[in-house]
mmCIF file of C-alpha atoms in Angstrom:
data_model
loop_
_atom_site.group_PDB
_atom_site.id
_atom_site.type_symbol
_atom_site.label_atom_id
_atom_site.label_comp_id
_atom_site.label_asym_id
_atom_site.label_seq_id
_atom_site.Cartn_x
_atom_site.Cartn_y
_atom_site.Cartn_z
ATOM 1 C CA UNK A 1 39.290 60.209 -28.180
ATOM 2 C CA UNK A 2 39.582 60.670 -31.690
ATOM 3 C CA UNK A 3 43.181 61.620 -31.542
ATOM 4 C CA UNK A 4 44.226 58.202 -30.070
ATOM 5 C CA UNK A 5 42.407 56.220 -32.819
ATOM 6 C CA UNK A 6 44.484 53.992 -35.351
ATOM 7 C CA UNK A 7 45.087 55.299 -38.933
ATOM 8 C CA UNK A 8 42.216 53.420 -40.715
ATOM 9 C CA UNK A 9 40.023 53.535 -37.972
ATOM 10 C CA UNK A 10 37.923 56.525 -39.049
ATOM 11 C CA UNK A 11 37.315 55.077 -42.457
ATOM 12 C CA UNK A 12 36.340 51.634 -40.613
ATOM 13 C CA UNK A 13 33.318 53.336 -39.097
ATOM 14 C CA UNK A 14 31.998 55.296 -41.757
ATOM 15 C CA UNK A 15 32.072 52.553 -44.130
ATOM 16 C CA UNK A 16 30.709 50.060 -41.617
ATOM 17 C CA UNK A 17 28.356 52.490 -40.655
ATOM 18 C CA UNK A 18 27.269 53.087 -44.095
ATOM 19 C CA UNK A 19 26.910 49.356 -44.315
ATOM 20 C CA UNK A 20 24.382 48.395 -41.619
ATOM 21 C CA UNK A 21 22.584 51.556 -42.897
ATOM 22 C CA UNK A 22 22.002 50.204 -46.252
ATOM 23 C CA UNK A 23 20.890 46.625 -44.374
ATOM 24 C CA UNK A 24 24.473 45.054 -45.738
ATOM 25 C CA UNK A 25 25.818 44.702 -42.486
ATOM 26 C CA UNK A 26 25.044 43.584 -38.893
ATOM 27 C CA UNK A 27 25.750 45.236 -35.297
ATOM 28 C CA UNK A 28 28.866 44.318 -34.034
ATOM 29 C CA UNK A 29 27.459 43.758 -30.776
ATOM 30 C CA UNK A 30 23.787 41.386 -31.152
ATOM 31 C CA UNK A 31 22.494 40.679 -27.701
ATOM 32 C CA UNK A 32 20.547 37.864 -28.092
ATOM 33 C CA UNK A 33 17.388 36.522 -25.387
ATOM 34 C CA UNK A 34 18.185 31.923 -24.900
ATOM 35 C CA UNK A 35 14.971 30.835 -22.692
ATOM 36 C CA UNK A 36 15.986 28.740 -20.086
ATOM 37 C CA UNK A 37 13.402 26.561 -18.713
ATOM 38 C CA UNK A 38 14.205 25.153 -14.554
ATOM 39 C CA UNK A 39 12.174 22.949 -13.484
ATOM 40 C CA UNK A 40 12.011 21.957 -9.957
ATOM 41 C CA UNK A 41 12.835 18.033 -9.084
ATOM 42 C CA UNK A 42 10.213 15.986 -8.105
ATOM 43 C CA UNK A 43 10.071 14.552 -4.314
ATOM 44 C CA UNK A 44 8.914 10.627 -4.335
ATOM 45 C CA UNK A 45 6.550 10.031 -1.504
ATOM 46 C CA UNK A 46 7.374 8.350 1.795
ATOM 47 C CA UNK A 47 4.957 5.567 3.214
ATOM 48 C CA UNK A 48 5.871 4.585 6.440
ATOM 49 C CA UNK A 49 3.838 1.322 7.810
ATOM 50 C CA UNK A 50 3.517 -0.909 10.542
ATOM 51 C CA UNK A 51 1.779 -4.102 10.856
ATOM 52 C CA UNK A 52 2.006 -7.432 12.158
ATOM 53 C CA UNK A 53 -1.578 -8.860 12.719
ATOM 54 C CA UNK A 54 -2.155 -12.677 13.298
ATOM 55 C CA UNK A 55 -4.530 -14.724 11.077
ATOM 56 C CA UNK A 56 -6.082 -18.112 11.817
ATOM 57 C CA UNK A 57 -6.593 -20.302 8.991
ATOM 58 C CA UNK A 58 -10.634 -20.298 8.522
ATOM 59 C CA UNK A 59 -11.127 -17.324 10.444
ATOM 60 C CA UNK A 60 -12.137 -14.066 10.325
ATOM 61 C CA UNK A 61 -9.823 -11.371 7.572
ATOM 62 C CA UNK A 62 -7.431 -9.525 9.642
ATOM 63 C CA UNK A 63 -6.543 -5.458 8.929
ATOM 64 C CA UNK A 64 -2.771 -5.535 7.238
ATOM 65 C CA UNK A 65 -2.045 -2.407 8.928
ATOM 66 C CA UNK A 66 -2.270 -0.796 12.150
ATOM 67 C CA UNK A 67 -0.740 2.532 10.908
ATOM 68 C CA UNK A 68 0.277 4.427 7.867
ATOM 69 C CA UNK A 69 2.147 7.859 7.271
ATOM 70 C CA UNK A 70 2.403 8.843 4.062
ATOM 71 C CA UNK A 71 4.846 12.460 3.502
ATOM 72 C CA UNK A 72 4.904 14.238 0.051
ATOM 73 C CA UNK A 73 6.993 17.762 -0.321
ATOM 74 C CA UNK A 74 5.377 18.978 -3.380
ATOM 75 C CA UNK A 75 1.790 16.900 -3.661
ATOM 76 C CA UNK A 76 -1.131 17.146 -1.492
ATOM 77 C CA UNK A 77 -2.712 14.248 -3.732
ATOM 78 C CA UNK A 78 -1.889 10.744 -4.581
ATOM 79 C CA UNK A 79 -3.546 8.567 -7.337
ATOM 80 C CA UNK A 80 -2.436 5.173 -6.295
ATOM 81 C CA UNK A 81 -1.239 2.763 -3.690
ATOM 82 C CA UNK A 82 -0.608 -1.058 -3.749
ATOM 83 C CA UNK A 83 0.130 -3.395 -1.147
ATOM 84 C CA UNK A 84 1.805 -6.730 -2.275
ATOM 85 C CA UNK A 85 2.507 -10.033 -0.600
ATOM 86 C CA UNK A 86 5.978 -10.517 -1.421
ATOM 87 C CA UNK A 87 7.259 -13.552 0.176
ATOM 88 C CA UNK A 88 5.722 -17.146 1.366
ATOM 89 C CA UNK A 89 2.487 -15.826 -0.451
ATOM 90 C CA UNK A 90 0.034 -19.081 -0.975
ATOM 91 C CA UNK A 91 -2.790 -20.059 -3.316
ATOM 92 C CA UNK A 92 -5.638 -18.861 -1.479
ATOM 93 C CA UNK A 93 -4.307 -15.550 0.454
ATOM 94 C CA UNK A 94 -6.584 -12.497 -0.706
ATOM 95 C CA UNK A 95 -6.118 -9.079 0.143
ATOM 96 C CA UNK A 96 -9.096 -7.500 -0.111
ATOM 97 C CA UNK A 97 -10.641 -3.833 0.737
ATOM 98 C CA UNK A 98 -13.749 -2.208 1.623
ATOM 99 C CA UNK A 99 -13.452 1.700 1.152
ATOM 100 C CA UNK A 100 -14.494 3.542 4.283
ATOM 101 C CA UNK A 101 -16.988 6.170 4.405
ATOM 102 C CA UNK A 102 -17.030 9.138 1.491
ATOM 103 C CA UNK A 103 -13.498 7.648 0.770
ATOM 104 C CA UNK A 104 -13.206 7.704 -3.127
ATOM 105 C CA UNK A 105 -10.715 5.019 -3.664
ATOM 106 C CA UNK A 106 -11.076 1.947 -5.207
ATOM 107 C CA UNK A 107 -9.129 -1.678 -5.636
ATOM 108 C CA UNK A 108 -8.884 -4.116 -7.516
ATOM 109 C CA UNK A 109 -7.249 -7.847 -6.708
ATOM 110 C CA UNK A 110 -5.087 -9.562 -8.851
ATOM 111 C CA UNK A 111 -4.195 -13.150 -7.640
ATOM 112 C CA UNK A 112 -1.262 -13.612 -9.692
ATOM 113 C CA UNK A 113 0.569 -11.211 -8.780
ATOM 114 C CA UNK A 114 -0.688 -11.268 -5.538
ATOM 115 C CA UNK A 115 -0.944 -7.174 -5.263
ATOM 116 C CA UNK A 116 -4.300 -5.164 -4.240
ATOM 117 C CA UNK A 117 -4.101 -1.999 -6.545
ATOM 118 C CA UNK A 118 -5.569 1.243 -4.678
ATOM 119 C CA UNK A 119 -6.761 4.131 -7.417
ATOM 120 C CA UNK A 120 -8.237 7.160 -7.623
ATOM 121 C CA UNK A 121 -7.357 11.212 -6.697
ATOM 122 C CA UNK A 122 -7.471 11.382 -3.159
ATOM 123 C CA UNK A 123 -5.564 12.909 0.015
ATOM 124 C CA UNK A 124 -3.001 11.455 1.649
ATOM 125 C CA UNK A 125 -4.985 11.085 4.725
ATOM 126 C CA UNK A 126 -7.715 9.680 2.543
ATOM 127 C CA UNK A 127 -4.983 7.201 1.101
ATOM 128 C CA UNK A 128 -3.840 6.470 4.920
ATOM 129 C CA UNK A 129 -7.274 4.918 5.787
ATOM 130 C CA UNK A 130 -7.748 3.251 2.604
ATOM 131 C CA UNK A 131 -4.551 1.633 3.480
ATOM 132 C CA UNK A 132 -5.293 0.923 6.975
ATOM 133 C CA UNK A 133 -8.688 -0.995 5.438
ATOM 134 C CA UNK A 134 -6.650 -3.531 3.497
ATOM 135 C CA UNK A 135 -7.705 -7.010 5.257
ATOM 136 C CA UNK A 136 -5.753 -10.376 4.362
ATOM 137 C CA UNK A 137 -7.606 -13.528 4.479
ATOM 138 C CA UNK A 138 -5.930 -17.225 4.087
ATOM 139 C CA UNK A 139 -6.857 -21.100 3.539
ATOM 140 C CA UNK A 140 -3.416 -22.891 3.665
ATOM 141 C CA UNK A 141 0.100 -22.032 4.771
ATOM 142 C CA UNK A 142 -0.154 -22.103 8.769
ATOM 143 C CA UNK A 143 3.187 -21.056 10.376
ATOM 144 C CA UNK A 144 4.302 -19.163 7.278
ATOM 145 C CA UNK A 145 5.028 -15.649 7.968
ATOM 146 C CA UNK A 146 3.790 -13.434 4.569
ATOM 147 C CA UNK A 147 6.024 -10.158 3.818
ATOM 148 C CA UNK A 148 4.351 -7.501 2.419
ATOM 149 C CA UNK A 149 5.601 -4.370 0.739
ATOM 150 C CA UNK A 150 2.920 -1.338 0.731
ATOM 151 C CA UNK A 151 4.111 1.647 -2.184
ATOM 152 C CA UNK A 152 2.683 4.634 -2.788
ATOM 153 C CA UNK A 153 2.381 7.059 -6.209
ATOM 154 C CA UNK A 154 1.893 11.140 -6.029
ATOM 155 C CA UNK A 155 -0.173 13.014 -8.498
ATOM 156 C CA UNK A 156 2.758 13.517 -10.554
ATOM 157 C CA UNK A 157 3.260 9.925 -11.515
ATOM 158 C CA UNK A 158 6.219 9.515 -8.937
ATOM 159 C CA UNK A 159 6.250 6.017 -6.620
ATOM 160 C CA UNK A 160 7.970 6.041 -3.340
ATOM 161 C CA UNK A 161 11.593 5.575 -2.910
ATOM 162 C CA UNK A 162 11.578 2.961 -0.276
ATOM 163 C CA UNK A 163 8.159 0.493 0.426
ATOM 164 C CA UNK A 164 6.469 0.659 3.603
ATOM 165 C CA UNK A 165 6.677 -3.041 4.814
ATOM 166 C CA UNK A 166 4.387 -5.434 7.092
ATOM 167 C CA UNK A 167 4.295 -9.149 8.181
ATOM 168 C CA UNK A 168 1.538 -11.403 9.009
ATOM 169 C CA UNK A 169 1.878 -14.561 10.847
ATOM 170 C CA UNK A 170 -0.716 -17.323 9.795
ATOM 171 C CA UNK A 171 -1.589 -19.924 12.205
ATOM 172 C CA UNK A 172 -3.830 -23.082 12.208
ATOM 173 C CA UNK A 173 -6.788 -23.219 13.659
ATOM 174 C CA UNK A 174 -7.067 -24.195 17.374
ATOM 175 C CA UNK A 175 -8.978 -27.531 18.075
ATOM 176 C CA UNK A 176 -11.386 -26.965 20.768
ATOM 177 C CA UNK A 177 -11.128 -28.925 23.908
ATOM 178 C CA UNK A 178 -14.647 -30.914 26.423
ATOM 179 C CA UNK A 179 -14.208 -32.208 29.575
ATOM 180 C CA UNK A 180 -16.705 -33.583 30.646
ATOM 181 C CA UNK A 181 -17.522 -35.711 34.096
ATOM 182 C CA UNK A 182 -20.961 -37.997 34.427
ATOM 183 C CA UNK A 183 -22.312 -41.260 35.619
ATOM 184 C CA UNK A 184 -25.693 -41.547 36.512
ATOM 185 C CA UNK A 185 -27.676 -44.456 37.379
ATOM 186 C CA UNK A 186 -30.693 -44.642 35.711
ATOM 187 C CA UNK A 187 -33.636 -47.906 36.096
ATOM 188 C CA UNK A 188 -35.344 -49.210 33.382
ATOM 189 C CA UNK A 189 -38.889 -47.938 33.483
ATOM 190 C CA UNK A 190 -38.044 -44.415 35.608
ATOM 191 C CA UNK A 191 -37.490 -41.278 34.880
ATOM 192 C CA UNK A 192 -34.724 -40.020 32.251
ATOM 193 C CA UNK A 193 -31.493 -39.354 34.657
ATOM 194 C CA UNK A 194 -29.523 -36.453 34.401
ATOM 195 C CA UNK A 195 -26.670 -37.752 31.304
ATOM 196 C CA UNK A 196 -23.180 -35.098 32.118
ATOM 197 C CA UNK A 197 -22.441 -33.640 35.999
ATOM 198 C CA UNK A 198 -20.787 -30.925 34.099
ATOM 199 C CA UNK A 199 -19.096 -29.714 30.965
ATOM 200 C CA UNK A 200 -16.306 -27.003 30.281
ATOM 201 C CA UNK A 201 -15.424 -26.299 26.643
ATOM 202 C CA UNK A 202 -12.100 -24.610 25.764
ATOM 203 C CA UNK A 203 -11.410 -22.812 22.628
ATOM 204 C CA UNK A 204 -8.249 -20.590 22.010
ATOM 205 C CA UNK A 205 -9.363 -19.044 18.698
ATOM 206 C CA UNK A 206 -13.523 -19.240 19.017
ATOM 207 C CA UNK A 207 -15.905 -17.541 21.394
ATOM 208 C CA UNK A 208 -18.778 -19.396 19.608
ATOM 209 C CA UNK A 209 -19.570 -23.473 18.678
ATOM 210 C CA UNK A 210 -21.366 -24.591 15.908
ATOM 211 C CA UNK A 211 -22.551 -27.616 16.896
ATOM 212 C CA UNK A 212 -21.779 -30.687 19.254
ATOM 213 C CA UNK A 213 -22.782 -34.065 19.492
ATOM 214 C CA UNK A 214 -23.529 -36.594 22.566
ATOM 215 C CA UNK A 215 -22.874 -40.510 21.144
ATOM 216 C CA UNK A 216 -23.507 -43.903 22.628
ATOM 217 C CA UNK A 217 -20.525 -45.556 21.974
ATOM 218 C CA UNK A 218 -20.181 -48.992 23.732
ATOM 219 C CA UNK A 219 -23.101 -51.642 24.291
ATOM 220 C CA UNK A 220 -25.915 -49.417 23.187
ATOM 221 C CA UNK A 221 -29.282 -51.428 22.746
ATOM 222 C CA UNK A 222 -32.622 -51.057 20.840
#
């Protein structure tokens, strides 16, 4: 109340009043607005793998991976994977890729740093079968078991925390085994006899031959 107020206090007012009137003084309470942007932190993507697939040296590529899960909390898109072989990795091992069906993503190889790079905006189902179509192929290095580590990068730009990982054992090729059993008789000037009783051919790594051959080896004549 105005009875209560300090000698001087009346006079304070006015004048101060008076001031921010005339645009010579300011409020003595400014509110003022500070924009505060919060932006929400970005999840990294989880890839989880699994693979273990056995190559032969000279045979056919073998898929890396058997399965892939790939989680993202806040994309439904990814724009890149790339699967590396990161230990015991030899001249000659290729990872290469053909995209499956309407599947937009693309690779590229690069030998020296022995990484296939997978691009382009896709799903992360898409990205799990374009994954699961990496094949590895070999031509040295039997009985050395290749590490791979598979990441993965959202639409944002963020890579995956941890690598999905995956091992391939490389083995030499299997020699393929004839046993054979024959010994005709056969008397110059008669018919052609009847060379091999029978044959059985063994192969642990082939259903198919390419080619065999029958030699005379000991006292052949003209």
């Amino acid at each position: 109340s105005a009875q209560n107020d300090k000698p001087g206090d009346w006079l304070h007012d006015l004048t101060h009043g008076l001031a921010r009137s005339w645009g010579l003084a300011q409020p003595d309470d400014l509110t003022v607005t500070i924009p505060i942007a919060v932006h929400r932190p970005y999840a990294p993507p989880l890839v989880t793998t699994l693979g273990a697939p056995t190559f032969t040296i000279d045979g056919s590529p073998v898929t890396v991976l058997a399965s892939v899960t790939i989680t993202d909390l806040d994309s439904e898109t990814l724009s890149g994977a790339t699967v590396k072989i990161n230990t015991l990795g030899q001249a000659g091992d290729v990872l290469d890729y053909t995209a499956p069906q309407d599947n937009p993503i693309t690779a590229a190889w690069d030998s020296s740093s022995m990484t296939i790079t997978l691009s382009g905006a896709a799903t992360k189902a898409q990205y799990e079968e374009a994954l699961k179509a990496v094949t590895f192929t070999a031509t040295q290095g039997p009985g050395l078991v290749r590490g791979l580590l598979i990441d993965v990068t959202d639409e944002m730009g963020v890579q995956s925390l941890l690598p999905g990982i995956a091992l391939i054992n490389v083995n030499a090729p299997l020699i393929p085994l004839v046993s054979t059993l024959g010994a005709p008789n056969h008397v110059i000037g008669k018919a052609p006899v009847q060379l091999l009783g029978s044959v059985t051919v063994t192969d642990g790594d082939s259903d198919t031959m390419s080619g065999a051959t029958v030699k005379i080896n000991t006292f052949g004549q003209p």
